[in-house]
GROMACS .gro file of N, CA, C and O in nm:
model
  412
    1MET      N    1   0.099  -0.124   0.005
    1MET     CA    2   0.020  -0.001   0.006
    1MET      C    3   0.114   0.136  -0.010
    1MET      O    4   0.180   0.143   0.080
    2ASN      N    5   0.076   0.215  -0.065
    2ASN     CA    6   0.127   0.350  -0.099
    2ASN      C    7   0.078   0.452   0.016
    2ASN      O    8  -0.036   0.494   0.040
    3ALA      N    9   0.189   0.487   0.065
    3ALA     CA   10   0.157   0.610   0.212
    3ALA      C   11   0.156   0.736   0.109
    3ALA      O   12   0.206   0.741   0.026
    4PRO      N   13   0.103   0.817   0.180
    4PRO     CA   14   0.069   0.959   0.097
    4PRO      C   15   0.206   1.028   0.067
    4PRO      O   16   0.211   1.107  -0.024
    5ASN      N   17   0.328   1.012   0.132
    5ASN     CA   18   0.456   1.069   0.134
    5ASN      C   19   0.536   0.972   0.029
    5ASN      O   20   0.650   1.008   0.017
    6ASP      N   21   0.480   0.864   0.005
    6ASP     CA   22   0.580   0.765  -0.093
    6ASP      C   23   0.586   0.825  -0.216
    6ASP      O   24   0.493   0.834  -0.287
    7ASN      N   25   0.728   0.795  -0.233
    7ASN     CA   26   0.771   0.843  -0.381
    7ASN      C   27   0.825   0.759  -0.456
    7ASN      O   28   0.924   0.692  -0.426
    8THR      N   29   0.745   0.679  -0.551
    8THR     CA   30   0.780   0.577  -0.629
    8THR      C   31   0.838   0.605  -0.752
    8THR      O   32   0.883   0.490  -0.827
    9ALA      N   33   0.850   0.737  -0.769
    9ALA     CA   34   0.942   0.757  -0.903
    9ALA      C   35   1.077   0.709  -0.890
    9ALA      O   36   1.138   0.714  -0.815
   10ALA      N   37   1.120   0.653  -1.031
   10ALA     CA   38   1.255   0.612  -1.044
   10ALA      C   39   1.350   0.752  -1.010
   10ALA      O   40   1.317   0.853  -1.064
   11LYS      N   41   1.487   0.730  -0.981
   11LYS     CA   42   1.575   0.827  -0.938
   11LYS      C   43   1.670   0.821  -1.036
   11LYS      O   44   1.698   0.718  -1.104
   12GLY      N   45   1.722   0.924  -1.100
   12GLY     CA   46   1.846   0.947  -1.198
   12GLY      C   47   1.812   0.905  -1.310
   12GLY      O   48   1.685   0.890  -1.359
   13LEU      N   49   1.885   0.945  -1.408
   13LEU     CA   50   1.880   0.949  -1.569
   13LEU      C   51   1.824   0.795  -1.597
   13LEU      O   52   1.746   0.784  -1.678
   14ARG      N   53   1.881   0.682  -1.545
   14ARG     CA   54   1.878   0.561  -1.587
   14ARG      C   55   1.728   0.524  -1.541
   14ARG      O   56   1.667   0.445  -1.638
   15GLY      N   57   1.684   0.544  -1.429
   15GLY     CA   58   1.575   0.550  -1.380
   15GLY      C   59   1.447   0.575  -1.459
   15GLY      O   60   1.355   0.546  -1.504
   16ARG      N   61   1.476   0.722  -1.506
   16ARG     CA   62   1.394   0.774  -1.588
   16ARG      C   63   1.362   0.699  -1.741
   16ARG      O   64   1.267   0.706  -1.805
   17TRP      N   65   1.495   0.663  -1.793
   17TRP     CA   66   1.479   0.590  -1.908
   17TRP      C   67   1.403   0.480  -1.903
   17TRP      O   68   1.349   0.435  -2.012
   18LEU      N   69   1.400   0.405  -1.783
   18LEU     CA   70   1.373   0.274  -1.781
   18LEU      C   71   1.234   0.233  -1.729
   18LEU      O   72   1.166   0.173  -1.772
   19SER      N   73   1.192   0.346  -1.656
   19SER     CA   74   1.073   0.323  -1.571
   19SER      C   75   1.003   0.461  -1.582
   19SER      O   76   1.059   0.564  -1.550
   20PRO      N   77   0.868   0.487  -1.604
   20PRO     CA   78   0.784   0.383  -1.656
   20PRO      C   79   0.792   0.366  -1.808
   20PRO      O   80   0.860   0.445  -1.884
   21PRO      N   81   0.756   0.235  -1.860
   21PRO     CA   82   0.794   0.195  -1.993
   21PRO      C   83   0.671   0.323  -2.082
   21PRO      O   84   0.588   0.357  -2.045
   22ARG      N   85   0.760   0.385  -2.171
   22ARG     CA   86   0.712   0.467  -2.256
   22ARG      C   87   0.646   0.409  -2.401
   22ARG      O   88   0.715   0.323  -2.427
   23PRO      N   89   0.543   0.461  -2.442
   23PRO     CA   90   0.484   0.372  -2.564
   23PRO      C   91   0.543   0.491  -2.684
   23PRO      O   92   0.600   0.592  -2.674
   24GLY      N   93   0.561   0.414  -2.776
   24GLY     CA   94   0.582   0.446  -2.922
   24GLY      C   95   0.710   0.533  -2.957
   24GLY      O   96   0.823   0.484  -2.938
   25MET      N   97   0.698   0.631  -2.999
   25MET     CA   98   0.798   0.733  -3.039
   25MET      C   99   0.888   0.782  -2.910
   25MET      O  100   1.000   0.810  -2.921
   26GLN      N  101   0.805   0.768  -2.796
   26GLN     CA  102   0.872   0.813  -2.697
   26GLN      C  103   1.003   0.737  -2.642
   26GLN      O  104   1.092   0.767  -2.566
   27ARG      N  105   1.001   0.602  -2.705
   27ARG     CA  106   1.122   0.520  -2.688
   27ARG      C  107   1.240   0.558  -2.755
   27ARG      O  108   1.370   0.518  -2.744
   28TRP      N  109   1.219   0.604  -2.898
   28TRP     CA  110   1.305   0.653  -2.973
   28TRP      C  111   1.380   0.783  -2.949
   28TRP      O  112   1.493   0.810  -2.987
   29ILE      N  113   1.284   0.864  -2.866
   29ILE     CA  114   1.339   0.994  -2.860
   29ILE      C  115   1.368   1.007  -2.718
   29ILE      O  116   1.286   0.984  -2.629
   30SER      N  117   1.473   1.079  -2.672
   30SER     CA  118   1.500   1.133  -2.512
   30SER      C  119   1.404   1.186  -2.473
   30SER      O  120   1.310   1.263  -2.526
   31PRO      N  121   1.377   1.165  -2.346
   31PRO     CA  122   1.240   1.218  -2.239
   31PRO      C  123   1.252   1.403  -2.268
   31PRO      O  124   1.140   1.464  -2.299
   32TRP      N  125   1.375   1.450  -2.277
   32TRP     CA  126   1.363   1.592  -2.270
   32TRP      C  127   1.328   1.641  -2.404
   32TRP      O  128   1.259   1.737  -2.419
   33GLU      N  129   1.386   1.575  -2.501
   33GLU     CA  130   1.337   1.618  -2.636
   33GLU      C  131   1.205   1.585  -2.677
   33GLU      O  132   1.143   1.674  -2.750
   34TYR      N  133   1.138   1.489  -2.626
   34TYR     CA  134   1.016   1.448  -2.645
   34TYR      C  135   0.931   1.570  -2.569
   34TYR      O  136   0.802   1.601  -2.668
   35ARG      N  137   0.941   1.615  -2.468
   35ARG     CA  138   0.876   1.720  -2.410
   35ARG      C  139   0.909   1.856  -2.497
   35ARG      O  140   0.811   1.938  -2.478
   36HIS      N  141   0.992   1.885  -2.550
   36HIS     CA  142   1.032   1.992  -2.623
   36HIS      C  143   1.051   1.979  -2.779
   36HIS      O  144   1.162   2.019  -2.844
   37LEU      N  145   0.962   1.891  -2.857
   37LEU     CA  146   0.966   1.835  -2.993
   37LEU      C  147   1.001   1.950  -3.089
   37LEU      O  148   1.094   1.955  -3.169
   38ARG      N  149   0.906   2.057  -3.083
   38ARG     CA  150   0.952   2.150  -3.194
   38ARG      C  151   1.078   2.227  -3.200
   38ARG      O  152   1.133   2.254  -3.284
   39GLY      N  153   1.099   2.284  -3.075
   39GLY     CA  154   1.239   2.357  -3.045
   39GLY      C  155   1.345   2.241  -3.081
   39GLY      O  156   1.447   2.300  -3.131
   40SER      N  157   1.338   2.125  -3.043
   40SER     CA  158   1.428   2.035  -3.074
   40SER      C  159   1.457   2.018  -3.219
   40SER      O  160   1.593   1.989  -3.265
   41GLY      N  161   1.347   1.998  -3.287
   41GLY     CA  162   1.333   1.980  -3.450
   41GLY      C  163   1.405   2.105  -3.504
   41GLY      O  164   1.481   2.074  -3.594
   42VAL      N  165   1.371   2.208  -3.465
   42VAL     CA  166   1.423   2.332  -3.522
   42VAL      C  167   1.587   2.322  -3.519
   42VAL      O  168   1.651   2.385  -3.599
   43THR      N  169   1.621   2.322  -3.368
   43THR     CA  170   1.758   2.337  -3.346
   43THR      C  171   1.824   2.220  -3.419
   43THR      O  172   1.941   2.249  -3.500
   44ARG      N  173   1.782   2.091  -3.445
   44ARG     CA  174   1.855   1.981  -3.508
   44ARG      C  175   1.856   2.045  -3.667
   44ARG      O  176   1.962   2.002  -3.716
   45ALA      N  177   1.751   2.084  -3.707
   45ALA     CA  178   1.764   2.103  -3.859
   45ALA      C  179   1.833   2.228  -3.871
   45ALA      O  180   1.926   2.211  -3.982
   46ALA      N  181   1.840   2.322  -3.767
   46ALA     CA  182   1.945   2.437  -3.803
   46ALA      C  183   2.099   2.407  -3.804
   46ALA      O  184   2.193   2.444  -3.856
   47ALA      N  185   2.130   2.296  -3.681
   47ALA     CA  186   2.252   2.238  -3.693
   47ALA      C  187   2.309   2.140  -3.832
   47ALA      O  188   2.417   2.164  -3.842
   48GLY      N  189   2.198   2.093  -3.866
   48GLY     CA  190   2.194   2.023  -4.003
   48GLY      C  191   2.249   2.104  -4.108
   48GLY      O  192   2.339   2.092  -4.200
   49GLY      N  193   2.165   2.232  -4.114
   49GLY     CA  194   2.219   2.313  -4.214
   49GLY      C  195   2.342   2.370  -4.223
   49GLY      O  196   2.421   2.386  -4.294
   50PHE      N  197   2.379   2.410  -4.091
   50PHE     CA  198   2.522   2.466  -4.040
   50PHE      C  199   2.634   2.353  -4.109
   50PHE      O  200   2.744   2.369  -4.176
   51GLN      N  201   2.593   2.238  -4.059
   51GLN     CA  202   2.693   2.144  -4.083
   51GLN      C  203   2.716   2.115  -4.220
   51GLN      O  204   2.807   2.080  -4.301
   52LEU      N  205   2.593   2.096  -4.320
   52LEU     CA  206   2.585   2.124  -4.464
   52LEU      C  207   2.664   2.202  -4.547
   52LEU      O  208   2.754   2.169  -4.620
   53GLY      N  209   2.651   2.325  -4.473
   53GLY     CA  210   2.722   2.445  -4.550
   53GLY      C  211   2.882   2.433  -4.511
   53GLY      O  212   2.955   2.447  -4.610
   54ILE      N  213   2.914   2.371  -4.402
   54ILE     CA  214   3.076   2.354  -4.381
   54ILE      C  215   3.115   2.263  -4.468
   54ILE      O  216   3.206   2.256  -4.542
   55GLY      N  217   3.025   2.119  -4.468
   55GLY     CA  218   3.065   2.017  -4.566
   55GLY      C  219   3.081   2.068  -4.681
   55GLY      O  220   3.166   2.016  -4.779
   56LEU      N  221   2.992   2.174  -4.746
   56LEU     CA  222   3.006   2.172  -4.883
   56LEU      C  223   3.104   2.279  -4.919
   56LEU      O  224   3.170   2.235  -5.020
   57VAL      N  225   3.151   2.368  -4.810
   57VAL     CA  226   3.255   2.455  -4.832
   57VAL      C  227   3.400   2.353  -4.837
   57VAL      O  228   3.480   2.381  -4.924
   58LEU      N  229   3.407   2.256  -4.763
   58LEU     CA  230   3.533   2.180  -4.784
   58LEU      C  231   3.514   2.075  -4.881
   58LEU      O  232   3.635   2.056  -4.929
   59LEU      N  233   3.420   2.050  -4.928
   59LEU     CA  234   3.395   1.976  -5.055
   59LEU      C  235   3.444   2.053  -5.176
   59LEU      O  236   3.537   2.023  -5.270
   60SER      N  237   3.426   2.170  -5.175
   60SER     CA  238   3.453   2.223  -5.277
   60SER      C  239   3.610   2.291  -5.277
   60SER      O  240   3.699   2.313  -5.389
   61LEU      N  241   3.658   2.331  -5.141
   61LEU     CA  242   3.798   2.329  -5.128
   61LEU      C  243   3.873   2.195  -5.170
   61LEU      O  244   3.985   2.204  -5.234
   62GLY      N  245   3.816   2.088  -5.168
   62GLY     CA  246   3.872   1.966  -5.202
   62GLY      C  247   3.904   1.961  -5.355
   62GLY      O  248   3.995   1.892  -5.410
   63ARG      N  249   3.782   2.003  -5.412
   63ARG     CA  250   3.751   2.009  -5.587
   63ARG      C  251   3.876   2.086  -5.618
   63ARG      O  252   3.953   2.041  -5.729
   64SER      N  253   3.950   2.203  -5.552
   64SER     CA  254   4.030   2.287  -5.610
   64SER      C  255   4.189   2.271  -5.539
   64SER      O  256   4.259   2.336  -5.562
   65ALA      N  257   4.177   2.141  -5.481
   65ALA     CA  258   4.332   2.108  -5.416
   65ALA      C  259   4.415   2.075  -5.516
   65ALA      O  260   4.390   2.036  -5.639
   66GLY      N  261   4.538   2.116  -5.484
   66GLY     CA  262   4.657   2.091  -5.599
   66GLY      C  263   4.676   1.946  -5.631
   66GLY      O  264   4.680   1.876  -5.726
   67THR      N  265   4.716   1.883  -5.506
   67THR     CA  266   4.759   1.759  -5.523
   67THR      C  267   4.659   1.633  -5.463
   67THR      O  268   4.547   1.678  -5.411
   68ASP      N  269   4.650   1.513  -5.512
   68ASP     CA  270   4.561   1.440  -5.499
   68ASP      C  271   4.553   1.389  -5.353
   68ASP      O  272   4.462   1.365  -5.288
   69GLN      N  273   4.682   1.403  -5.268
   69GLN     CA  274   4.675   1.379  -5.121
   69GLN      C  275   4.566   1.479  -5.051
   69GLN      O  276   4.499   1.477  -4.970
   70GLU      N  277   4.586   1.614  -5.113
   70GLU     CA  278   4.497   1.720  -5.020
   70GLU      C  279   4.373   1.689  -5.084
   70GLU      O  280   4.291   1.733  -4.985
   71ARG      N  281   4.312   1.661  -5.192
   71ARG     CA  282   4.192   1.638  -5.240
   71ARG      C  283   4.128   1.519  -5.160
   71ARG      O  284   4.026   1.527  -5.091
   72ARG      N  285   4.201   1.426  -5.125
   72ARG     CA  286   4.141   1.307  -5.036
   72ARG      C  287   4.142   1.346  -4.913
   72ARG      O  288   4.052   1.313  -4.811
   73LYS      N  289   4.224   1.433  -4.855
   73LYS     CA  290   4.206   1.492  -4.713
   73LYS      C  291   4.089   1.567  -4.695
   73LYS      O  292   4.024   1.533  -4.604
   74MET      N  293   4.075   1.655  -4.814
   74MET     CA  294   3.933   1.757  -4.785
   74MET      C  295   3.810   1.665  -4.803
   74MET      O  296   3.724   1.677  -4.749
   75TYR      N  297   3.812   1.567  -4.900
   75TYR     CA  298   3.686   1.479  -4.898
   75TYR      C  299   3.678   1.401  -4.779
   75TYR      O  300   3.557   1.397  -4.737
   76ARG      N  301   3.767   1.364  -4.701
   76ARG     CA  302   3.746   1.275  -4.585
   76ARG      C  303   3.678   1.397  -4.475
   76ARG      O  304   3.596   1.343  -4.404
   77LEU      N  305   3.748   1.509  -4.486
   77LEU     CA  306   3.701   1.591  -4.380
   77LEU      C  307   3.559   1.627  -4.401
   77LEU      O  308   3.476   1.658  -4.310
   78SER      N  309   3.540   1.663  -4.539
   78SER     CA  310   3.385   1.700  -4.565
   78SER      C  311   3.292   1.592  -4.539
   78SER      O  312   3.186   1.617  -4.487
   79ALA      N  313   3.339   1.451  -4.533
   79ALA     CA  314   3.252   1.361  -4.509
   79ALA      C  315   3.210   1.367  -4.322
   79ALA      O  316   3.119   1.335  -4.307
   80TRP      N  317   3.309   1.401  -4.271
   80TRP     CA  318   3.277   1.430  -4.137
   80TRP      C  319   3.166   1.512  -4.065
   80TRP      O  320   3.111   1.522  -3.976
   81PHE      N  321   3.131   1.614  -4.193
   81PHE     CA  322   3.037   1.724  -4.175
   81PHE      C  323   2.917   1.662  -4.236
   81PHE      O  324   2.810   1.710  -4.164
   82LEU      N  325   2.943   1.615  -4.361
   82LEU     CA  326   2.797   1.581  -4.446
   82LEU      C  327   2.740   1.478  -4.387
   82LEU      O  328   2.579   1.467  -4.403
   83VAL      N  329   2.789   1.379  -4.308
   83VAL     CA  330   2.715   1.253  -4.280
   83VAL      C  331   2.646   1.312  -4.172
   83VAL      O  332   2.523   1.251  -4.151
   84PRO      N  333   2.679   1.356  -4.050
   84PRO     CA  334   2.591   1.415  -3.946
   84PRO      C  335   2.503   1.519  -3.989
   84PRO      O  336   2.403   1.524  -3.944
   85ALA      N  337   2.534   1.592  -4.091
   85ALA     CA  338   2.419   1.716  -4.146
   85ALA      C  339   2.308   1.607  -4.190
   85ALA      O  340   2.192   1.664  -4.162
   86ALA      N  341   2.336   1.497  -4.259
   86ALA     CA  342   2.203   1.427  -4.334
   86ALA      C  343   2.140   1.380  -4.198
   86ALA      O  344   1.991   1.383  -4.187
   87GLY      N  345   2.186   1.325  -4.098
   87GLY     CA  346   2.128   1.276  -3.976
   87GLY      C  347   2.042   1.349  -3.888
   87GLY      O  348   1.942   1.377  -3.875
   88ASN      N  349   2.111   1.502  -3.873
   88ASN     CA  350   2.040   1.602  -3.809
   88ASN      C  351   1.919   1.656  -3.886
   88ASN      O  352   1.830   1.711  -3.831
   89LEU      N  353   1.947   1.698  -4.022
   89LEU     CA  354   1.839   1.741  -4.107
   89LEU      C  355   1.720   1.622  -4.108
   89LEU      O  356   1.600   1.663  -4.107
   90ALA      N  357   1.742   1.503  -4.114
   90ALA     CA  358   1.641   1.421  -4.117
   90ALA      C  359   1.550   1.393  -3.969
   90ALA      O  360   1.451   1.363  -3.981
   91ALA      N  361   1.647   1.383  -3.857
   91ALA     CA  362   1.597   1.399  -3.751
   91ALA      C  363   1.511   1.522  -3.731
   91ALA      O  364   1.399   1.527  -3.654
   92GLY      N  365   1.554   1.639  -3.757
   92GLY     CA  366   1.497   1.753  -3.710
   92GLY      C  367   1.350   1.761  -3.811
   92GLY      O  368   1.265   1.815  -3.748
   93TYR      N  369   1.348   1.720  -3.942
   93TYR     CA  370   1.209   1.710  -4.000
   93TYR      C  371   1.138   1.603  -3.923
   93TYR      O  372   0.996   1.622  -3.919
   94TRP      N  373   1.175   1.490  -3.879
   94TRP     CA  374   1.097   1.399  -3.819
   94TRP      C  375   1.071   1.461  -3.716
   94TRP      O  376   0.922   1.429  -3.663
   95TYR      N  377   1.123   1.531  -3.606
   95TYR     CA  378   1.072   1.586  -3.501
   95TYR      C  379   0.954   1.699  -3.522
   95TYR      O  380   0.865   1.681  -3.438
   96ILE      N  381   0.961   1.751  -3.616
   96ILE     CA  382   0.870   1.859  -3.658
   96ILE      C  383   0.753   1.797  -3.698
   96ILE      O  384   0.634   1.855  -3.657
   97THR      N  385   0.781   1.691  -3.766
   97THR     CA  386   0.648   1.622  -3.834
   97THR      C  387   0.572   1.564  -3.708
   97THR      O  388   0.447   1.570  -3.718
   98ILE      N  389   0.635   1.499  -3.601
   98ILE     CA  390   0.579   1.452  -3.501
   98ILE      C  391   0.514   1.536  -3.417
   98ILE      O  392   0.387   1.524  -3.373
   99ALA      N  393   0.578   1.669  -3.395
   99ALA     CA  394   0.525   1.770  -3.307
   99ALA      C  395   0.396   1.843  -3.361
   99ALA      O  396   0.301   1.853  -3.316
  100SER      N  397   0.387   1.844  -3.516
  100SER     CA  398   0.265   1.884  -3.574
  100SER      C  399   0.145   1.787  -3.570
  100SER      O  400   0.041   1.843  -3.569
  101SER      N  401   0.189   1.661  -3.556
  101SER     CA  402   0.074   1.565  -3.561
  101SER      C  403   0.046   1.548  -3.415
  101SER      O  404  -0.101   1.504  -3.387
  102VAL      N  405   0.099   1.569  -3.305
  102VAL     CA  406   0.067   1.565  -3.184
  102VAL      C  407  -0.018   1.662  -3.133
  102VAL      O  408  -0.148   1.641  -3.080
  103ARG      N  409  -0.006   1.796  -3.195
  103ARG     CA  410  -0.098   1.897  -3.140
  103ARG      C  411  -0.209   1.922  -3.231
  103ARG      O  412  -0.241   1.907  -3.331
   0.00000   0.00000   0.00000
C-alpha cells in the first residue's frame, strides 16, 4: 500500500529511461527532447544546415586542391560534416512532423 508521502518515481537518468515504460515514439526520442519536440526539431535542422554548409565548403576546397593527397584529405574532412548533417536534417524534419501531428 502506498503511503501519502511515498515517492515511487525512479531516481536518476537511468531510472527515467527505464521506468515507466514509454509508448511508441517516446522510446526512440529522449524524454527531454520529446517534451520539447518543436524546439528540438528546429535546433537539429539548423545544426544540420550549418554542418551541410561547412561540408559543402570543404568539398569545394577539395575539388580545387592541388595534389591528390590534399584532395583526399578534404573529401574525408567534408564527409565528417556531411554525414551528421544528413542525420540532423532528417531527425529535425522527423521531430517537427511528430510535433505537428501531436498537437
